[in-house]
MMTF fields as JSON, N, C-alpha, C and O atoms, coordinates in Angstrom:
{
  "mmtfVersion": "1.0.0",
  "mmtfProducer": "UNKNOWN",
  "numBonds": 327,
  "numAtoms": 328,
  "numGroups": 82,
  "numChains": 1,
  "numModels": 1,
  "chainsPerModel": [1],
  "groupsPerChain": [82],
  "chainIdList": ["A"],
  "bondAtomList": [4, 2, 8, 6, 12, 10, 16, 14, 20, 18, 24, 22, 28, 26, 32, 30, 36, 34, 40, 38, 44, 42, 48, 46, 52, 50, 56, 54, 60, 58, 64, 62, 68, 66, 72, 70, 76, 74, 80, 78, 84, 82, 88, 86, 92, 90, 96, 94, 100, 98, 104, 102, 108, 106, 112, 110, 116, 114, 120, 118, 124, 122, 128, 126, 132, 130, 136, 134, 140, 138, 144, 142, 148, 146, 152, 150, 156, 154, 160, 158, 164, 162, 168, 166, 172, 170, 176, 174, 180, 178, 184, 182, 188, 186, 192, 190, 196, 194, 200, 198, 204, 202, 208, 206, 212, 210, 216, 214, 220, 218, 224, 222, 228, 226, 232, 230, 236, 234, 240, 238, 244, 242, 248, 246, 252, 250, 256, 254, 260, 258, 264, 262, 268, 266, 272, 270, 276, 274, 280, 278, 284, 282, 288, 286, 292, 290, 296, 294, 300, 298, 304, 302, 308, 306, 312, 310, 316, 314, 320, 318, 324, 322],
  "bondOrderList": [1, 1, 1, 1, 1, 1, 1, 1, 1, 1, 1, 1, 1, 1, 1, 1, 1, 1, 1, 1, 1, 1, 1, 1, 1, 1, 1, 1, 1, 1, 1, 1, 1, 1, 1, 1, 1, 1, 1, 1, 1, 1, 1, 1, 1, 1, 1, 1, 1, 1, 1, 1, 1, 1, 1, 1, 1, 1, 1, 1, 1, 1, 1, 1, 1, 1, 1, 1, 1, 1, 1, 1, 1, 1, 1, 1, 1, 1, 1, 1, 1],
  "groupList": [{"groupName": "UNK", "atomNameList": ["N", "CA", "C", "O"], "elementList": ["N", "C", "C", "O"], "formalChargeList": [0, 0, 0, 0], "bondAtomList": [1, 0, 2, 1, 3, 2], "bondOrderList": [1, 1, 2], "singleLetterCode": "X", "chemCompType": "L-PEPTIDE LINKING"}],
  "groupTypeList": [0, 0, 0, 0, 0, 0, 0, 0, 0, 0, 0, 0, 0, 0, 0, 0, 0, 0, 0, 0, 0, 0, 0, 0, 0, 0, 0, 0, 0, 0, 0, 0, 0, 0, 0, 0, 0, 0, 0, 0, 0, 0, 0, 0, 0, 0, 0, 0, 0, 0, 0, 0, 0, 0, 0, 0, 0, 0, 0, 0, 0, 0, 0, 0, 0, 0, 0, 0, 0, 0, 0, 0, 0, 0, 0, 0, 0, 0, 0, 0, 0, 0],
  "groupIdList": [1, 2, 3, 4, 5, 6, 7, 8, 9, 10, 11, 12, 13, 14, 15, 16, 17, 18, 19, 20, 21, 22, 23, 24, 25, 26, 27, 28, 29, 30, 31, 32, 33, 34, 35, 36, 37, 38, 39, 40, 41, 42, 43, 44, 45, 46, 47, 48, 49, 50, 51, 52, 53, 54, 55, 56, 57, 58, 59, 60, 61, 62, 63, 64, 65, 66, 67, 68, 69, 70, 71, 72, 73, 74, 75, 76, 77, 78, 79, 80, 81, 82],
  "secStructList": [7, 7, 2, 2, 2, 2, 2, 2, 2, 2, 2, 2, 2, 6, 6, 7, 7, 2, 2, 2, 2, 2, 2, 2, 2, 7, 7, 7, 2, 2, 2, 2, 2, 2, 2, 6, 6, 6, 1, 1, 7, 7, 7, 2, 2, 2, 2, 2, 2, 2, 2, 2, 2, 6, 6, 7, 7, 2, 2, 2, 2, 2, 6, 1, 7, 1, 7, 7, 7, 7, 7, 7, 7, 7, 7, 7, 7, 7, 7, 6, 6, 7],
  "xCoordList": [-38.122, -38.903, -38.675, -38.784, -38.333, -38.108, -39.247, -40.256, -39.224, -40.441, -41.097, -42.256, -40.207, -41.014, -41.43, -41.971, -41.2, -41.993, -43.27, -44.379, -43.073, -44.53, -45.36, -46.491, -44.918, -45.919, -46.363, -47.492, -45.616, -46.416, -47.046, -48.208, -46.814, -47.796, -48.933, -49.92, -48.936, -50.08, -50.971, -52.09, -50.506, -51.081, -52.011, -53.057, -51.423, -51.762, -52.498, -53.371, -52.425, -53.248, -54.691, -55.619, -55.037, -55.897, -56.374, -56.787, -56.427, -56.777, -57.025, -58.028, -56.087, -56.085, -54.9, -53.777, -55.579, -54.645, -53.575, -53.873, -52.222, -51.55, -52.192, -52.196, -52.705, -52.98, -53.894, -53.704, -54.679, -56.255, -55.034, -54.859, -54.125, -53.347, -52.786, -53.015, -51.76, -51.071, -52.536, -52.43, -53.608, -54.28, -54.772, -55.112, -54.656, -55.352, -54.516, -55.037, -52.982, -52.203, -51.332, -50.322, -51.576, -51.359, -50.261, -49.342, -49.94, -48.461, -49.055, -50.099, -47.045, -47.687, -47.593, -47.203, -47.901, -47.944, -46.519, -46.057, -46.018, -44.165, -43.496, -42.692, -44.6, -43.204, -43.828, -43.086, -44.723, -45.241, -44.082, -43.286, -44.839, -43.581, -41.916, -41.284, -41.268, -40.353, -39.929, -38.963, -41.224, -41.206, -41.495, -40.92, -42.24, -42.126, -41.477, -41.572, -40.691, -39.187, -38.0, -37.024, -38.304, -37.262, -36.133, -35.167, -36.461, -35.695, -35.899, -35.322, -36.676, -36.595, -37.638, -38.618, -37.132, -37.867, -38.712, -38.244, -40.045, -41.244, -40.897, -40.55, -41.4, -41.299, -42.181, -42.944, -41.996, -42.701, -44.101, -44.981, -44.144, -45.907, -46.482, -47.612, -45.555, -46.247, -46.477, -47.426, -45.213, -45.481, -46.599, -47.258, -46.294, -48.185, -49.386, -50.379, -49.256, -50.097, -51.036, -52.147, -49.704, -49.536, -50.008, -50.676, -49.312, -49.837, -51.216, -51.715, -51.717, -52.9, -54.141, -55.315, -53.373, -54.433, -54.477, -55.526, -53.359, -53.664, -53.873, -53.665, -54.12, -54.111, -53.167, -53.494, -52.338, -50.995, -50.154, -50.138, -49.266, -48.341, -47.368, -47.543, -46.078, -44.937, -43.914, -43.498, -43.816, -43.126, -43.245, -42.37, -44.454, -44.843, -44.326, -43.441, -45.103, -44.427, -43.227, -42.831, -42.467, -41.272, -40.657, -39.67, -40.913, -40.435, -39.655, -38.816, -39.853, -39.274, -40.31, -40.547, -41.259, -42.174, -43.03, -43.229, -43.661, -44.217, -45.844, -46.786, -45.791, -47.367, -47.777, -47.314, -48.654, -49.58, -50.206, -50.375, -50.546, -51.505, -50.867, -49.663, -51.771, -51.46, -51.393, -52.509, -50.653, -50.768, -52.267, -52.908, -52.475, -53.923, -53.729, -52.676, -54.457, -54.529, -54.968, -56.011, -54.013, -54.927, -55.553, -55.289, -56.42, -57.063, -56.288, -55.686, -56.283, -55.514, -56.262, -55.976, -57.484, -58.143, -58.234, -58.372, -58.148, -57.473, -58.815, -59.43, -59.49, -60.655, -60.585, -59.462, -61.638, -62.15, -61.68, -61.7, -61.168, -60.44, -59.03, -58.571, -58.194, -57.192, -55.972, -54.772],
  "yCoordList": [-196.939, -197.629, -196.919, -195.694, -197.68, -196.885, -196.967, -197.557, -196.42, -196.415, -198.161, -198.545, -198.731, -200.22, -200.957, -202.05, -200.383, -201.025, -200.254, -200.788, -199.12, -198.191, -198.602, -198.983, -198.57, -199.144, -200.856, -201.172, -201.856, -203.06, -202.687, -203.074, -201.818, -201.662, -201.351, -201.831, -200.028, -199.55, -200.308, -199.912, -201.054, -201.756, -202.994, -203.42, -203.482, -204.99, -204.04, -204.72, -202.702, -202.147, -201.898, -201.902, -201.612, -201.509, -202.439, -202.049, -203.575, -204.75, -204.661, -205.216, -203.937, -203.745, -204.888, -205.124, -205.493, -206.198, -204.853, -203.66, -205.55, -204.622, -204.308, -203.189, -205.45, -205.173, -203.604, -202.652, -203.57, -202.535, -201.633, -201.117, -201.239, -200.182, -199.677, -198.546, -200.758, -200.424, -199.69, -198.493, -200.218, -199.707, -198.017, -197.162, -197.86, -196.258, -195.597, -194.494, -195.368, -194.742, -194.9, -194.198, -195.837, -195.744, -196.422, -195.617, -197.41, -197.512, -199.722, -200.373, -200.037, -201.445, -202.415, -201.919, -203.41, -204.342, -204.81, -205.333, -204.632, -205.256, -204.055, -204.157, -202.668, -201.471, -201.349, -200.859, -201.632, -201.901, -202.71, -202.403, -204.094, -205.229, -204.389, -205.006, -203.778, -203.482, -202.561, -202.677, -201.454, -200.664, -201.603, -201.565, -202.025, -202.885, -203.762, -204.53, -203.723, -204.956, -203.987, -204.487, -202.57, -201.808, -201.523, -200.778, -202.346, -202.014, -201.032, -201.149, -199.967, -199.171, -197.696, -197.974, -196.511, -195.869, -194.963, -194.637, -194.515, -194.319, -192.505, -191.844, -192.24, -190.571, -189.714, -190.268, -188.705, -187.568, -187.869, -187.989, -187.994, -188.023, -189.174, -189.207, -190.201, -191.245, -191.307, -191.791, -190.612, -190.229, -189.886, -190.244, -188.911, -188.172, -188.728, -188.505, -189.602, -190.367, -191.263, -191.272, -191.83, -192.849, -192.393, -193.065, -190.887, -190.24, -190.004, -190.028, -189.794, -189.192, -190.102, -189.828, -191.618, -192.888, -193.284, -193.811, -193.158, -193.882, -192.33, -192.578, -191.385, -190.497, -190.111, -189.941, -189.944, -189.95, -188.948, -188.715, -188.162, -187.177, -188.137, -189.354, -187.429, -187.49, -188.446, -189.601, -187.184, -187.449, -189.067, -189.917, -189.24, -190.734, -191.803, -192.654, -191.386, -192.873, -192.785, -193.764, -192.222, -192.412, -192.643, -193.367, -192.24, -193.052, -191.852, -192.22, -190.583, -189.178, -189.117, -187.911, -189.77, -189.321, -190.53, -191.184, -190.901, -191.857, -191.39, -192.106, -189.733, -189.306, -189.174, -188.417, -189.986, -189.881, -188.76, -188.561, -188.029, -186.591, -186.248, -185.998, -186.155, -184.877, -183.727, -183.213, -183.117, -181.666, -180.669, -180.976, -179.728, -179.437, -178.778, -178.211, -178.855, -178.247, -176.534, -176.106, -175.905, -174.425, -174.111, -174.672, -173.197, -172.788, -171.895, -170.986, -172.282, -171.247, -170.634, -170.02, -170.525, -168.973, -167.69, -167.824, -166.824, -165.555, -164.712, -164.787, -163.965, -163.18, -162.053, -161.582, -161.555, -160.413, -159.416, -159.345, -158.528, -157.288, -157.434, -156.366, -158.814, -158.813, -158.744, -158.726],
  "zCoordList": [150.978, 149.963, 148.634, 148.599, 147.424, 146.491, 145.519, 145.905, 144.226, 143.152, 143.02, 143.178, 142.772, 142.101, 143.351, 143.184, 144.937, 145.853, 146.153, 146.163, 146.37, 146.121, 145.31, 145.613, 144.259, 142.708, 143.121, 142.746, 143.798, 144.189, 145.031, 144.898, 146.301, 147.278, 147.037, 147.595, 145.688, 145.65, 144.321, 143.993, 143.879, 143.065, 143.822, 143.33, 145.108, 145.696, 146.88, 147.418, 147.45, 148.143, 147.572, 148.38, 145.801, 145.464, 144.656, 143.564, 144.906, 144.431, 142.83, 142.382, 141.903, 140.731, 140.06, 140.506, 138.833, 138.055, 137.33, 137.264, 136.825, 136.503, 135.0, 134.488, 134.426, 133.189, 133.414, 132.658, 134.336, 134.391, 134.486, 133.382, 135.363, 135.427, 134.366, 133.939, 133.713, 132.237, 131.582, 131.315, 131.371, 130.266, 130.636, 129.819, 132.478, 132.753, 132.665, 132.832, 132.433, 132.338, 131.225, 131.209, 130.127, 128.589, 128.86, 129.007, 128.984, 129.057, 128.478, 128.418, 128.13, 127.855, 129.421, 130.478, 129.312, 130.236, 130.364, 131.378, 129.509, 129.288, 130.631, 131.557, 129.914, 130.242, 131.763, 132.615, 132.026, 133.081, 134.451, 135.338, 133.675, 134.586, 134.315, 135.172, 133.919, 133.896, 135.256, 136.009, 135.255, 136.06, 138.065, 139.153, 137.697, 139.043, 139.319, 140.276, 138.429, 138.184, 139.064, 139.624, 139.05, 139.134, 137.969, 138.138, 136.59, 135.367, 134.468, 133.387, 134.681, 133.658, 134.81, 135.502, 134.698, 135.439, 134.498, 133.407, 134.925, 133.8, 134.246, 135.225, 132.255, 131.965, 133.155, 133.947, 133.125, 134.005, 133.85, 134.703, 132.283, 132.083, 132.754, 133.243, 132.746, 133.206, 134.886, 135.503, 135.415, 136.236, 137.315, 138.291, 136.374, 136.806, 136.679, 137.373, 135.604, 135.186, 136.949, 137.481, 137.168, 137.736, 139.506, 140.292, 139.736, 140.534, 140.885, 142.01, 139.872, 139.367, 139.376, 139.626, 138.927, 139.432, 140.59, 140.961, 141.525, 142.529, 143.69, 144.878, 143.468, 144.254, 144.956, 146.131, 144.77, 145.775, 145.27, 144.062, 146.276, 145.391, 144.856, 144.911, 144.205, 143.288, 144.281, 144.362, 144.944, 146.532, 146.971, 146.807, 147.523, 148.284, 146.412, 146.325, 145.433, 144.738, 144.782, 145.416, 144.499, 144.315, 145.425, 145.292, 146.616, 148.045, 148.856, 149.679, 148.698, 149.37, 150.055, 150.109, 150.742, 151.888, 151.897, 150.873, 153.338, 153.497, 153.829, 154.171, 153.562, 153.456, 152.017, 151.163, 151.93, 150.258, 149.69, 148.487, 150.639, 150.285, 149.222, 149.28, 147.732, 147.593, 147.385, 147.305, 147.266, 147.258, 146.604, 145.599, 147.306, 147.016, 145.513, 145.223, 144.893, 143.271, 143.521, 144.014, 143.098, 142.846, 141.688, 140.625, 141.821, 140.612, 140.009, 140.579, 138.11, 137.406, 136.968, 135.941, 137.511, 136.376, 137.56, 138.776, 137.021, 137.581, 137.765, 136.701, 138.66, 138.965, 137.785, 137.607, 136.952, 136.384, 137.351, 138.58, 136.221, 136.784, 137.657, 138.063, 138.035, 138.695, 137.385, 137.659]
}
């Protein structure tokens, strides 16, 4: 499965219009349909963006794994005195 079938799956899995999507991850509705067209592949930021809305790692959208988890976040603040 590659990026622009992930991105319909997970768009028609979460019963979201694309417009609501384009607008949570800043992007236009054009560059949108492009991307689920498979014609144009979206920046890192958007990426993440995109990750980041539908919960899912990097990995699963883009289609290098068929597990969604993702990855646990560590904390960057560092203990007093370390």
């Amino acid at each position: 499965m590659d990026f622009s079938d992930r991105l319909i799956e997970l768009i028609q899995s979460r019963g979201i219009t694309r417009r609501e999507l384009a607008q949570s991850v800043n992007v236009s509705e054009r560059l949108l349909y492009y991307y689920v067209a498979g014609q144009k592949t979206p920046n890192m930021e958007t990426l993440i963006a995109l990750a980041d809305f539908f919960n899912v790692s990097l990995d699963y959208l883009v289609g290098r794994t068929d597990d969604p988890t993702p990855p646990k976040r560590s904390s960057s603040s560092h203990e007093p005195g370390s």
